[in-house]
Amino acid sequence: MQRNYLKREILIFFNQFLLVAFLCGMSSGGALLPGAHALHFTLLTALFWNAYSIVDRNARGNAVLSQFAALMVLFSWHFLLGLFDAHQAVWALSVFLLPFCFFQLVNFAQAFLFQGSAYRGKKAFLAALRLLCLACAIAFFLDSRTFFLLYYAQLSFSLVGCIFLSAAHRKRIWFVLRSQKKQLLSSALFVLLPFSGYAALFFKQESRVEQLGLYLIAILAFVSIYRIFFRAVPREENIAVPGRRTAAVFFLLCILSLSLAAWIARLPVLTVFLVVHLIVLWILLYRLILCFDASRSQGSIPPQKKPSDFYEGVLTSIRREEALRQDFSNYLHDEILQDLLSMKNLIRKASQPDVGRLLEETLQKLTASIRSQMQFYHPAFSNALTFRENLQAALDSIQRESGTVLSLDCADTVFLIEPYAMPVCRIAKELVQNALKHAHASQVIVKLQQENDEVFLQVKDDGIGLFASTDDLRAHRGLASVREQVGLLQGSISIRAVPKKGTNISITIPMKGEESYAHFIGR
């Protein structure tokens, strides 16, 4: 993790170095920009700095956050190069970035909405987008007409694909919009009010408001997503680290003071912009030196603090439990399991075949038991599979070991946001294993639904039936553990058991998405 963090810091420093070199080249080449572009440069500086801030806070290496930072950098370069449209080569480079910007936009949008998880048709959709983007890049060097035809084809294909995805997963999209409505509304007010004031002040000066709509859309989208990601991330309790409001006021005062000094000294806008980004370059260099020192001294780069809990500490308890279970799973794999495998190899050389065979069989059973416990404590979830496919794989492993018929009733469009997927999967597995172990069931049916911000899980079996009394529940540690986990998720559990006819367990869990993305980037 530390090495990857250092690589990302090097990349943003290199990007800032290229930016300063480009501005120096434009300035030495006699490029002149009107004072009306001062707002453009201010917004571009904010975009670049926010991208660097995201990389700095992404200590855990979250892939979606990295995509977000890359998207901001790409759009910033596209807007910046577009300001120098008088230079043919620079303008051509701005056009060349268009298909990459749009591909990264669609790629990030789907990763953001699905929180990096899989969905049906994901691989084919992204592969087609990559091919179209690559075709545009190749056509750019061959023929401009072919390039624009392919670019419009990319736009059309992306638009149609997004419409189909939105229709197929409309419940998920609507859930995200409803759960994040406060952040979206506050971001809209934060961006629209100053933009509206600026437009009202300079609406008669066309040069000052041109392309303002594009900046408005980009800034509004970036600010909204930024607030959704980091709304619940507390700042470190350090007197040397300013709060967000203090930093914003400080940044605004710096811009105003530099603008005033530039106006008094009659400095060109490009010169002021170059000075600002030279300062940013030195700040990034200082941060990079600190990272190198920490790496050489075998220190650890301070990880990003985990987001705060929601609804009276429920989420914090779940995260701590998940971390504990994962640590225990890693311990079993790295320590006990490896030792057992080594002993197994040594036993094959034993001089007494019967004893060696008996010990080997015992170790095989123990190895299988440990692997089963590892899956129980921390089920293996693949981002290449949907939630239904992951749950089906978990049930298939139980079915192979027990020989019992297990059925899963779950739609492909069912989605569980962070942090509900792992606990719900574990609860389902625990109920199935409990039915096999205590109820001696020959058939188990698992049904999972998600509607109206609630998750419904039902496990039915044809076993001997379990009594639903409190005393009987406490006698079975599996059911007691399920009740505890459901309680942490503020859910409810209902058990109906008929002797010799089976048991029907129904669980309802409210799915609350206000802190979902905060947990997603902090996991």
Short mmCIF file of C-alpha atoms in Angstrom, two decimals:
data_model
loop_
_atom_site.label_atom_id
_atom_site.label_comp_id
_atom_site.label_asym_id
_atom_site.label_seq_id
_atom_site.Cartn_x
_atom_site.Cartn_y
_atom_site.Cartn_z
CA MET A 1 0.00 0.00 0.00
CA GLN A 2 2.80 2.40 0.94
CA ARG A 3 4.66 1.82 -2.33
CA ASN A 4 1.53 2.38 -4.42
CA TYR A 5 0.78 5.56 -2.51
CA LEU A 6 4.29 6.81 -3.27
CA LYS A 7 3.81 6.03 -6.98
CA ARG A 8 0.61 8.08 -7.06
CA GLU A 9 2.38 11.00 -5.39
CA ILE A 10 5.12 10.81 -8.05
CA LEU A 11 2.50 10.82 -10.81
CA ILE A 12 0.75 13.97 -9.59
CA PHE A 13 4.11 15.71 -9.15
CA PHE A 14 5.04 14.75 -12.72
CA ASN A 15 1.68 16.05 -13.95
CA GLN A 16 2.24 19.38 -12.20
CA PHE A 17 5.76 19.55 -13.63
CA LEU A 18 4.35 19.07 -17.15
CA LEU A 19 1.76 21.76 -16.45
CA VAL A 20 4.41 24.28 -15.36
CA ALA A 21 6.61 23.35 -18.33
CA PHE A 22 3.67 23.86 -20.69
CA LEU A 23 2.87 27.27 -19.21
CA CYS A 24 6.53 28.29 -19.45
CA GLY A 25 6.56 27.24 -23.09
CA MET A 26 3.41 29.21 -23.85
CA SER A 27 4.74 32.27 -22.03
CA SER A 28 8.13 32.18 -23.74
CA GLY A 29 6.40 31.68 -27.09
CA GLY A 30 4.59 34.97 -26.67
CA ALA A 31 1.13 33.55 -25.98
CA LEU A 32 -1.22 36.21 -24.67
CA LEU A 33 -4.52 35.59 -22.96
CA PRO A 34 -7.11 38.25 -22.18
CA GLY A 35 -7.96 39.19 -18.62
CA ALA A 36 -11.43 37.79 -19.23
CA HIS A 37 -9.92 34.31 -18.86
CA ALA A 38 -8.95 34.92 -15.23
CA LEU A 39 -12.00 32.97 -14.03
CA HIS A 40 -11.10 30.08 -16.34
CA PHE A 41 -7.62 29.86 -14.87
CA THR A 42 -8.98 30.07 -11.33
CA LEU A 43 -11.39 27.19 -11.94
CA LEU A 44 -8.69 25.12 -13.63
CA THR A 45 -6.37 25.67 -10.68
CA ALA A 46 -9.12 24.50 -8.33
CA LEU A 47 -9.73 21.39 -10.47
CA PHE A 48 -6.06 20.43 -10.54
CA TRP A 49 -5.69 21.03 -6.81
CA ASN A 50 -8.78 18.96 -5.99
CA ALA A 51 -7.42 16.09 -8.07
CA TYR A 52 -4.17 16.25 -6.11
CA SER A 53 -6.13 16.40 -2.86
CA ILE A 54 -8.04 13.24 -3.79
CA VAL A 55 -4.81 11.38 -4.52
CA ASP A 56 -3.41 12.54 -1.19
CA ARG A 57 -6.46 11.33 0.73
CA ASN A 58 -6.68 8.04 -1.15
CA ALA A 59 -4.12 6.30 1.06
CA ARG A 60 -5.92 2.96 0.73
CA GLY A 61 -5.66 3.01 -3.05
CA ASN A 62 -9.39 2.87 -3.81
CA ALA A 63 -9.68 2.29 -7.58
CA VAL A 64 -12.81 4.42 -8.03
CA LEU A 65 -11.17 7.38 -6.28
CA SER A 66 -8.15 6.99 -8.55
CA GLN A 67 -10.48 7.07 -11.56
CA PHE A 68 -12.11 10.22 -10.21
CA ALA A 69 -8.75 11.96 -9.85
CA ALA A 70 -7.71 10.89 -13.36
CA LEU A 71 -11.01 12.20 -14.74
CA MET A 72 -10.48 15.61 -13.14
CA VAL A 73 -6.93 15.82 -14.49
CA LEU A 74 -8.02 14.86 -18.02
CA PHE A 75 -10.82 17.43 -18.13
CA SER A 76 -8.55 20.10 -16.66
CA TRP A 77 -5.97 19.52 -19.38
CA HIS A 78 -8.68 19.56 -22.06
CA PHE A 79 -10.07 22.89 -20.81
CA LEU A 80 -6.59 24.37 -20.40
CA LEU A 81 -5.41 23.43 -23.89
CA GLY A 82 -8.67 24.75 -25.32
CA LEU A 83 -7.85 28.24 -24.04
CA PHE A 84 -4.91 28.40 -26.45
CA ASP A 85 -7.00 27.80 -29.57
CA ALA A 86 -4.88 30.30 -31.50
CA HIS A 87 -2.05 27.75 -31.50
CA GLN A 88 -2.91 24.98 -33.93
CA ALA A 89 -0.82 22.24 -32.29
CA VAL A 90 -2.18 22.97 -28.80
CA TRP A 91 -5.75 23.05 -30.07
CA ALA A 92 -5.22 19.74 -31.87
CA LEU A 93 -3.96 18.16 -28.64
CA SER A 94 -7.09 19.41 -26.87
CA VAL A 95 -9.24 17.71 -29.51
CA PHE A 96 -7.15 14.54 -29.23
CA LEU A 97 -8.04 14.30 -25.52
CA LEU A 98 -11.80 14.35 -26.20
CA PRO A 99 -12.38 10.57 -26.63
CA PHE A 100 -10.19 9.82 -23.60
CA CYS A 101 -12.12 12.31 -21.49
CA PHE A 102 -15.44 10.83 -22.50
CA PHE A 103 -14.29 7.24 -21.98
CA GLN A 104 -12.98 8.08 -18.52
CA LEU A 105 -16.24 9.89 -17.75
CA VAL A 106 -18.41 6.88 -18.59
CA ASN A 107 -15.98 4.47 -16.94
CA PHE A 108 -16.00 6.45 -13.71
CA ALA A 109 -19.78 7.01 -13.76
CA GLN A 110 -20.53 3.28 -13.90
CA ALA A 111 -17.87 2.48 -11.28
CA PHE A 112 -19.27 5.20 -9.00
CA LEU A 113 -22.89 4.05 -9.28
CA PHE A 114 -22.07 0.35 -8.86
CA GLN A 115 -19.29 0.96 -6.29
CA GLY A 116 -16.81 -1.05 -8.34
CA SER A 117 -18.97 -4.20 -8.33
CA ALA A 118 -19.92 -6.22 -11.39
CA TYR A 119 -23.17 -6.18 -13.33
CA ARG A 120 -24.44 -8.06 -16.34
CA GLY A 121 -22.79 -6.88 -19.56
CA LYS A 122 -20.09 -4.82 -17.82
CA LYS A 123 -17.09 -6.43 -19.52
CA ALA A 124 -18.59 -6.22 -23.01
CA PHE A 125 -19.71 -2.61 -22.53
CA LEU A 126 -16.34 -1.38 -21.27
CA ALA A 127 -14.44 -3.41 -23.88
CA ALA A 128 -16.47 -1.79 -26.68
CA LEU A 129 -15.80 1.66 -25.21
CA ARG A 130 -12.07 0.95 -25.07
CA LEU A 131 -12.04 -0.19 -28.69
CA LEU A 132 -13.88 2.94 -29.83
CA CYS A 133 -11.53 5.15 -27.81
CA LEU A 134 -8.49 3.41 -29.30
CA ALA A 135 -9.96 3.69 -32.80
CA CYS A 136 -10.47 7.44 -32.28
CA ALA A 137 -6.87 7.85 -31.14
CA ILE A 138 -5.56 6.04 -34.22
CA ALA A 139 -7.89 7.89 -36.60
CA PHE A 140 -6.72 11.23 -35.22
CA PHE A 141 -3.35 10.71 -36.91
CA LEU A 142 -4.91 9.49 -40.16
CA ASP A 143 -7.91 11.61 -41.05
CA SER A 144 -9.84 14.28 -39.14
CA ARG A 145 -13.18 13.33 -40.68
CA THR A 146 -12.78 9.68 -39.67
CA PHE A 147 -11.76 10.81 -36.19
CA PHE A 148 -14.91 12.86 -35.66
CA LEU A 149 -17.12 10.12 -37.11
CA LEU A 150 -15.66 7.62 -34.66
CA TYR A 151 -15.91 10.13 -31.84
CA TYR A 152 -19.61 10.69 -32.53
CA ALA A 153 -20.01 6.91 -32.71
CA GLN A 154 -18.39 6.70 -29.28
CA LEU A 155 -20.77 9.35 -27.94
CA SER A 156 -23.81 7.60 -29.42
CA PHE A 157 -22.80 4.15 -28.20
CA SER A 158 -22.05 5.48 -24.72
CA LEU A 159 -25.36 7.32 -24.57
CA VAL A 160 -27.36 4.27 -25.67
CA GLY A 161 -25.42 2.04 -23.27
CA CYS A 162 -25.99 4.40 -20.36
CA ILE A 163 -29.71 4.55 -21.16
CA PHE A 164 -29.97 0.76 -21.14
CA LEU A 165 -27.97 0.55 -17.90
CA SER A 166 -30.15 3.21 -16.31
CA ALA A 167 -33.30 1.36 -17.34
CA ALA A 168 -32.03 -2.02 -16.15
CA HIS A 169 -30.72 -0.68 -12.84
CA ARG A 170 -33.13 2.19 -12.28
CA LYS A 171 -33.78 1.10 -8.70
CA ARG A 172 -30.12 1.41 -7.81
CA ILE A 173 -29.74 4.80 -9.50
CA TRP A 174 -32.88 6.12 -7.85
CA PHE A 175 -31.65 4.82 -4.50
CA VAL A 176 -28.32 6.65 -4.89
CA LEU A 177 -30.07 9.89 -5.84
CA ARG A 178 -32.46 9.68 -2.90
CA SER A 179 -29.83 8.72 -0.35
CA GLN A 180 -27.45 11.48 -1.48
CA LYS A 181 -30.03 14.21 -2.10
CA LYS A 182 -28.70 16.43 0.70
CA GLN A 183 -25.20 16.42 -0.75
CA LEU A 184 -26.49 17.00 -4.27
CA LEU A 185 -28.66 19.95 -3.23
CA SER A 186 -25.96 21.56 -1.10
CA SER A 187 -23.43 21.14 -3.92
CA ALA A 188 -25.85 22.73 -6.38
CA LEU A 189 -26.29 25.76 -4.12
CA PHE A 190 -22.55 25.96 -3.48
CA VAL A 191 -21.79 26.07 -7.21
CA LEU A 192 -24.82 27.75 -8.76
CA LEU A 193 -24.93 30.81 -6.50
CA PRO A 194 -21.43 32.16 -7.32
CA PHE A 195 -21.79 31.19 -10.99
CA SER A 196 -25.12 32.99 -11.19
CA GLY A 197 -23.65 36.07 -9.52
CA TYR A 198 -20.72 36.12 -11.93
CA ALA A 199 -22.99 35.66 -14.95
CA ALA A 200 -25.30 38.45 -13.77
CA LEU A 201 -22.33 40.77 -13.26
CA PHE A 202 -20.67 40.17 -16.63
CA PHE A 203 -23.56 39.01 -18.82
CA LYS A 204 -22.94 41.88 -21.27
CA GLN A 205 -19.28 40.90 -21.74
CA GLU A 206 -19.35 37.87 -23.99
CA SER A 207 -15.64 37.13 -23.61
CA ARG A 208 -16.04 36.66 -19.85
CA VAL A 209 -18.98 34.25 -19.97
CA GLU A 210 -18.07 32.12 -23.00
CA GLN A 211 -17.84 28.38 -22.23
CA LEU A 212 -19.15 29.16 -18.74
CA GLY A 213 -21.83 26.48 -19.19
CA LEU A 214 -19.23 23.74 -19.72
CA TYR A 215 -17.34 24.80 -16.62
CA LEU A 216 -20.59 24.94 -14.66
CA ILE A 217 -21.51 21.36 -15.59
CA ALA A 218 -18.02 20.03 -14.85
CA ILE A 219 -17.59 21.90 -11.55
CA LEU A 220 -21.10 20.94 -10.37
CA ALA A 221 -20.50 17.25 -11.11
CA PHE A 222 -17.05 17.20 -9.51
CA VAL A 223 -18.12 19.09 -6.38
CA SER A 224 -21.16 16.83 -5.91
CA ILE A 225 -19.14 13.63 -6.18
CA TYR A 226 -16.37 15.04 -4.00
CA ARG A 227 -18.85 15.88 -1.23
CA ILE A 228 -20.51 12.46 -1.49
CA PHE A 229 -17.18 10.70 -1.16
CA PHE A 230 -15.74 12.74 1.68
CA ARG A 231 -18.79 14.00 3.57
CA ALA A 232 -18.22 11.62 6.48
CA VAL A 233 -14.43 11.61 6.54
CA PRO A 234 -13.37 13.51 9.67
CA ARG A 235 -10.33 15.71 9.47
CA GLU A 236 -7.44 14.87 11.70
CA GLU A 237 -7.35 16.51 15.07
CA ASN A 238 -4.19 18.43 14.38
CA ILE A 239 -3.79 22.14 15.00
CA ALA A 240 -1.50 22.38 11.97
CA VAL A 241 -4.18 21.07 9.61
CA PRO A 242 -6.84 23.66 8.74
CA GLY A 243 -10.47 22.78 8.28
CA ARG A 244 -12.19 22.84 4.91
CA ARG A 245 -13.80 26.23 5.48
CA THR A 246 -10.52 27.75 6.66
CA ALA A 247 -8.70 26.28 3.67
CA ALA A 248 -11.39 27.57 1.28
CA VAL A 249 -11.22 31.08 2.74
CA PHE A 250 -7.42 30.99 2.64
CA PHE A 251 -7.46 29.87 -1.00
CA LEU A 252 -9.95 32.61 -1.92
CA LEU A 253 -7.86 35.27 -0.17
CA CYS A 254 -4.74 34.08 -1.98
CA ILE A 255 -6.49 34.30 -5.35
CA LEU A 256 -7.88 37.75 -4.59
CA SER A 257 -4.54 39.08 -3.35
CA LEU A 258 -2.70 37.69 -6.37
CA SER A 259 -5.33 39.13 -8.70
CA LEU A 260 -5.05 42.52 -7.01
CA ALA A 261 -1.26 42.45 -7.21
CA ALA A 262 -1.41 41.42 -10.87
CA TRP A 263 -3.87 44.22 -11.65
CA ILE A 264 -1.71 46.82 -9.90
CA ALA A 265 1.49 45.60 -11.56
CA ARG A 266 -0.27 45.06 -14.89
CA LEU A 267 0.91 41.45 -14.98
CA PRO A 268 -0.47 39.17 -17.71
CA VAL A 269 -2.96 36.51 -16.66
CA LEU A 270 -0.66 33.77 -17.91
CA THR A 271 2.19 35.02 -15.71
CA VAL A 272 0.01 34.98 -12.60
CA PHE A 273 -1.24 31.50 -13.45
CA LEU A 274 2.36 30.32 -13.90
CA VAL A 275 3.42 31.72 -10.52
CA VAL A 276 0.50 30.02 -8.77
CA HIS A 277 1.32 26.65 -10.28
CA LEU A 278 5.00 27.02 -9.48
CA ILE A 279 3.96 27.37 -5.83
CA VAL A 280 1.78 24.26 -6.18
CA LEU A 281 4.74 22.41 -7.72
CA TRP A 282 6.94 23.22 -4.73
CA ILE A 283 4.21 22.10 -2.33
CA LEU A 284 3.92 18.77 -4.15
CA LEU A 285 7.70 18.39 -4.13
CA TYR A 286 7.75 18.94 -0.38
CA ARG A 287 5.05 16.30 0.09
CA LEU A 288 6.96 13.90 -2.14
CA ILE A 289 10.13 14.36 -0.08
CA LEU A 290 8.18 13.59 3.08
CA CYS A 291 6.84 10.40 1.49
CA PHE A 292 10.34 9.33 0.44
CA ASP A 293 11.65 9.95 3.95
CA ALA A 294 8.83 7.89 5.45
CA SER A 295 9.52 5.08 3.00
CA ARG A 296 13.27 5.04 3.65
CA SER A 297 12.80 5.08 7.42
CA GLN A 298 10.35 2.15 7.11
CA GLY A 299 7.62 4.32 8.51
CA SER A 300 4.08 4.08 7.34
CA ILE A 301 2.24 6.71 5.40
CA PRO A 302 -0.68 7.73 7.58
CA PRO A 303 -3.75 5.97 6.26
CA GLN A 304 -6.90 7.82 5.52
CA LYS A 305 -9.12 7.89 8.55
CA LYS A 306 -12.19 5.77 8.40
CA PRO A 307 -15.50 7.51 7.89
CA SER A 308 -17.67 8.14 10.88
CA ASP A 309 -20.46 5.80 11.75
CA PHE A 310 -24.11 6.26 11.03
CA TYR A 311 -27.20 5.77 13.13
CA GLU A 312 -25.71 5.54 16.60
CA GLY A 313 -22.48 3.70 15.93
CA VAL A 314 -23.90 0.79 13.97
CA LEU A 315 -21.58 1.11 11.01
CA THR A 316 -18.45 1.44 13.15
CA SER A 317 -19.26 -1.81 14.92
CA ILE A 318 -19.76 -3.57 11.61
CA ARG A 319 -16.46 -2.30 10.23
CA ARG A 320 -14.53 -3.36 13.30
CA GLU A 321 -16.11 -6.78 13.14
CA GLU A 322 -15.28 -7.09 9.43
CA ALA A 323 -11.66 -6.11 10.09
CA LEU A 324 -11.41 -8.62 12.93
CA ARG A 325 -12.85 -11.40 10.83
CA GLN A 326 -10.51 -10.63 7.95
CA ASP A 327 -7.48 -10.57 10.24
CA PHE A 328 -8.48 -13.92 11.71
CA SER A 329 -8.97 -15.36 8.23
CA ASN A 330 -5.52 -14.13 7.19
CA TYR A 331 -4.02 -15.62 10.34
CA LEU A 332 -5.53 -19.03 9.63
CA HIS A 333 -4.26 -18.93 6.07
CA ASP A 334 -0.76 -17.59 6.68
CA GLU A 335 0.05 -19.45 9.89
CA ILE A 336 -1.98 -22.54 10.73
CA LEU A 337 -2.84 -23.69 7.23
CA GLN A 338 0.73 -23.35 5.97
CA ASP A 339 2.07 -25.36 8.91
CA LEU A 340 -0.47 -28.09 8.35
CA LEU A 341 0.43 -28.34 4.69
CA SER A 342 4.10 -28.66 5.62
CA MET A 343 3.29 -31.43 8.10
CA LYS A 344 1.26 -33.16 5.43
CA ASN A 345 4.25 -33.22 3.10
CA LEU A 346 6.48 -34.62 5.84
CA ILE A 347 4.04 -37.38 6.76
CA ARG A 348 4.29 -38.79 3.25
CA LYS A 349 7.84 -39.78 4.13
CA ALA A 350 6.81 -41.67 7.29
CA SER A 351 8.07 -45.26 7.60
CA GLN A 352 4.72 -46.66 8.83
CA PRO A 353 2.19 -46.49 5.97
CA ASP A 354 -0.92 -47.04 8.13
CA VAL A 355 -0.03 -44.32 10.60
CA GLY A 356 0.99 -41.96 7.84
CA ARG A 357 -2.25 -42.59 5.96
CA LEU A 358 -4.33 -41.99 9.10
CA LEU A 359 -2.52 -38.77 9.91
CA GLU A 360 -2.83 -37.59 6.33
CA GLU A 361 -6.59 -38.18 6.35
CA THR A 362 -6.89 -36.32 9.64
CA LEU A 363 -4.92 -33.40 8.31
CA GLN A 364 -7.03 -33.31 5.15
CA LYS A 365 -10.18 -33.02 7.24
CA LEU A 366 -8.57 -30.33 9.38
CA THR A 367 -7.44 -28.43 6.30
CA ALA A 368 -10.95 -28.56 4.83
CA SER A 369 -12.39 -27.41 8.14
CA ILE A 370 -10.02 -24.44 8.32
CA ARG A 371 -10.80 -23.43 4.74
CA SER A 372 -14.49 -23.61 5.56
CA GLN A 373 -14.01 -21.40 8.62
CA MET A 374 -12.04 -18.90 6.55
CA GLN A 375 -14.94 -18.63 4.13
CA PHE A 376 -17.35 -18.32 7.04
CA TYR A 377 -15.50 -15.49 8.76
CA HIS A 378 -14.64 -13.57 5.60
CA PRO A 379 -16.41 -14.88 2.47
CA ALA A 380 -14.48 -14.42 -0.74
CA PHE A 381 -16.19 -11.73 -2.81
CA SER A 382 -15.11 -11.18 -6.39
CA ASN A 383 -15.64 -7.78 -8.00
CA ALA A 384 -15.89 -9.59 -11.33
CA LEU A 385 -19.16 -11.21 -10.17
CA THR A 386 -22.51 -9.74 -9.26
CA PHE A 387 -23.83 -10.09 -5.73
CA ARG A 388 -26.15 -12.89 -6.83
CA GLU A 389 -23.26 -14.77 -8.46
CA ASN A 390 -21.11 -14.37 -5.35
CA LEU A 391 -23.91 -15.66 -3.13
CA GLN A 392 -24.57 -18.55 -5.52
CA ALA A 393 -20.88 -19.49 -5.45
CA ALA A 394 -20.94 -19.52 -1.64
CA LEU A 395 -24.00 -21.78 -1.58
CA ASP A 396 -22.52 -24.07 -4.24
CA SER A 397 -19.48 -24.68 -2.04
CA ILE A 398 -21.77 -25.73 0.82
CA GLN A 399 -23.77 -27.97 -1.51
CA ARG A 400 -20.65 -29.74 -2.76
CA GLU A 401 -19.56 -30.52 0.79
CA SER A 402 -22.96 -31.58 2.15
CA GLY A 403 -24.72 -33.06 -0.86
CA THR A 404 -27.90 -31.21 0.15
CA VAL A 405 -30.09 -29.54 -2.46
CA LEU A 406 -29.74 -25.75 -2.11
CA SER A 407 -31.87 -23.35 -4.17
CA LEU A 408 -31.37 -19.61 -4.55
CA ASP A 409 -34.18 -17.25 -5.54
CA CYS A 410 -32.53 -13.91 -6.23
CA ALA A 411 -32.88 -11.58 -9.22
CA ASP A 412 -29.79 -10.49 -11.13
CA THR A 413 -30.71 -6.84 -10.57
CA VAL A 414 -30.64 -7.11 -6.77
CA PHE A 415 -28.01 -4.73 -5.40
CA LEU A 416 -26.60 -4.33 -1.92
CA ILE A 417 -24.56 -1.23 -1.28
CA GLU A 418 -21.62 -1.01 1.09
CA PRO A 419 -21.41 -2.29 3.80
CA TYR A 420 -24.38 -4.67 3.56
CA ALA A 421 -23.18 -7.20 0.97
CA MET A 422 -20.71 -9.06 3.19
CA PRO A 423 -22.90 -9.32 6.34
CA VAL A 424 -25.97 -10.45 4.37
CA CYS A 425 -23.95 -13.11 2.56
CA ARG A 426 -22.53 -14.34 5.86
CA ILE A 427 -25.98 -14.45 7.47
CA ALA A 428 -27.37 -16.49 4.57
CA LYS A 429 -24.48 -18.97 4.75
CA GLU A 430 -24.79 -19.28 8.52
CA LEU A 431 -28.52 -19.98 8.34
CA VAL A 432 -27.99 -22.62 5.65
CA GLN A 433 -25.23 -24.33 7.63
CA ASN A 434 -27.38 -24.17 10.75
CA ALA A 435 -30.26 -25.86 8.91
CA LEU A 436 -27.95 -28.64 7.74
CA LYS A 437 -26.29 -29.15 11.11
CA HIS A 438 -29.18 -28.82 13.56
CA ALA A 439 -32.34 -29.36 11.52
CA HIS A 440 -30.87 -32.17 9.35
CA ALA A 441 -32.53 -30.69 6.28
CA SER A 442 -32.36 -32.36 2.88
CA GLN A 443 -33.44 -29.25 0.98
CA VAL A 444 -32.91 -25.55 1.72
CA ILE A 445 -34.37 -22.61 -0.21
CA VAL A 446 -32.75 -19.17 0.06
CA LYS A 447 -34.74 -16.17 -1.15
CA LEU A 448 -33.33 -12.65 -1.31
CA GLN A 449 -35.17 -9.48 -2.35
CA GLN A 450 -34.42 -5.77 -2.16
CA GLU A 451 -37.30 -3.31 -2.32
CA ASN A 452 -38.13 0.09 -0.85
CA ASP A 453 -34.74 0.51 0.82
CA GLU A 454 -35.08 -2.83 2.61
CA VAL A 455 -33.40 -6.20 2.19
CA PHE A 456 -35.57 -9.30 2.67
CA LEU A 457 -33.82 -12.61 3.32
CA GLN A 458 -35.74 -15.85 3.75
CA VAL A 459 -34.28 -19.30 4.45
CA LYS A 460 -36.65 -22.30 4.41
CA ASP A 461 -35.77 -25.93 5.03
CA ASP A 462 -37.57 -29.29 5.29
CA GLY A 463 -35.75 -30.43 8.43
CA ILE A 464 -37.00 -31.51 11.83
CA GLY A 465 -37.90 -27.94 12.79
CA LEU A 466 -36.40 -25.67 15.45
CA PHE A 467 -38.35 -24.15 18.30
CA ALA A 468 -38.54 -20.38 18.15
CA SER A 469 -38.30 -19.83 21.89
CA THR A 470 -35.61 -17.58 23.31
CA ASP A 471 -34.02 -20.40 25.29
CA ASP A 472 -33.74 -22.58 22.21
CA LEU A 473 -32.21 -19.78 20.16
CA ARG A 474 -29.51 -19.24 22.75
CA ALA A 475 -28.73 -22.93 22.64
CA HIS A 476 -27.65 -22.63 19.04
CA ARG A 477 -24.67 -20.34 18.66
CA GLY A 478 -25.27 -19.97 14.94
CA LEU A 479 -28.74 -18.48 15.39
CA ALA A 480 -27.52 -16.33 18.26
CA SER A 481 -24.78 -14.94 16.02
CA VAL A 482 -27.34 -14.23 13.30
CA ARG A 483 -29.57 -12.36 15.73
CA GLU A 484 -26.60 -10.28 16.87
CA GLN A 485 -25.60 -9.35 13.31
CA VAL A 486 -29.19 -8.52 12.35
CA GLY A 487 -29.46 -6.35 15.45
CA LEU A 488 -26.31 -4.44 14.52
CA LEU A 489 -27.87 -3.73 11.14
CA GLN A 490 -31.07 -2.56 12.89
CA GLY A 491 -33.01 -5.37 11.26
CA SER A 492 -35.65 -7.79 12.48
CA ILE A 493 -35.81 -11.58 12.45
CA SER A 494 -38.81 -13.89 12.48
CA ILE A 495 -38.60 -17.65 13.04
CA ARG A 496 -41.45 -20.06 12.37
CA ALA A 497 -40.72 -23.69 13.13
CA VAL A 498 -42.99 -26.72 12.91
CA PRO A 499 -41.66 -29.98 14.38
CA LYS A 500 -40.78 -32.50 11.66
CA LYS A 501 -41.93 -30.08 8.93
CA GLY A 502 -39.13 -27.56 8.75
CA THR A 503 -38.18 -24.03 9.68
CA ASN A 504 -38.85 -20.70 7.98
CA ILE A 505 -36.57 -17.82 8.97
CA SER A 506 -37.32 -14.34 7.62
CA ILE A 507 -35.02 -11.35 8.06
CA THR A 508 -35.67 -7.72 7.16
CA ILE A 509 -32.79 -5.23 7.12
CA PRO A 510 -33.16 -1.51 6.32
CA MET A 511 -30.58 -0.42 3.74
CA LYS A 512 -29.44 3.14 4.41
CA GLY A 513 -27.16 4.73 1.87
CA GLU A 514 -26.19 8.07 3.40
CA GLU A 515 -22.78 6.81 4.51
CA SER A 516 -22.39 4.11 1.87
CA TYR A 517 -19.72 5.85 -0.21
CA ALA A 518 -17.81 6.92 2.88
CA HIS A 519 -17.57 3.26 3.85
CA PHE A 520 -16.77 2.26 0.28
CA ILE A 521 -13.66 4.45 0.07
CA GLY A 522 -12.58 3.63 3.61
CA ARG A 523 -12.85 -0.14 3.50
#
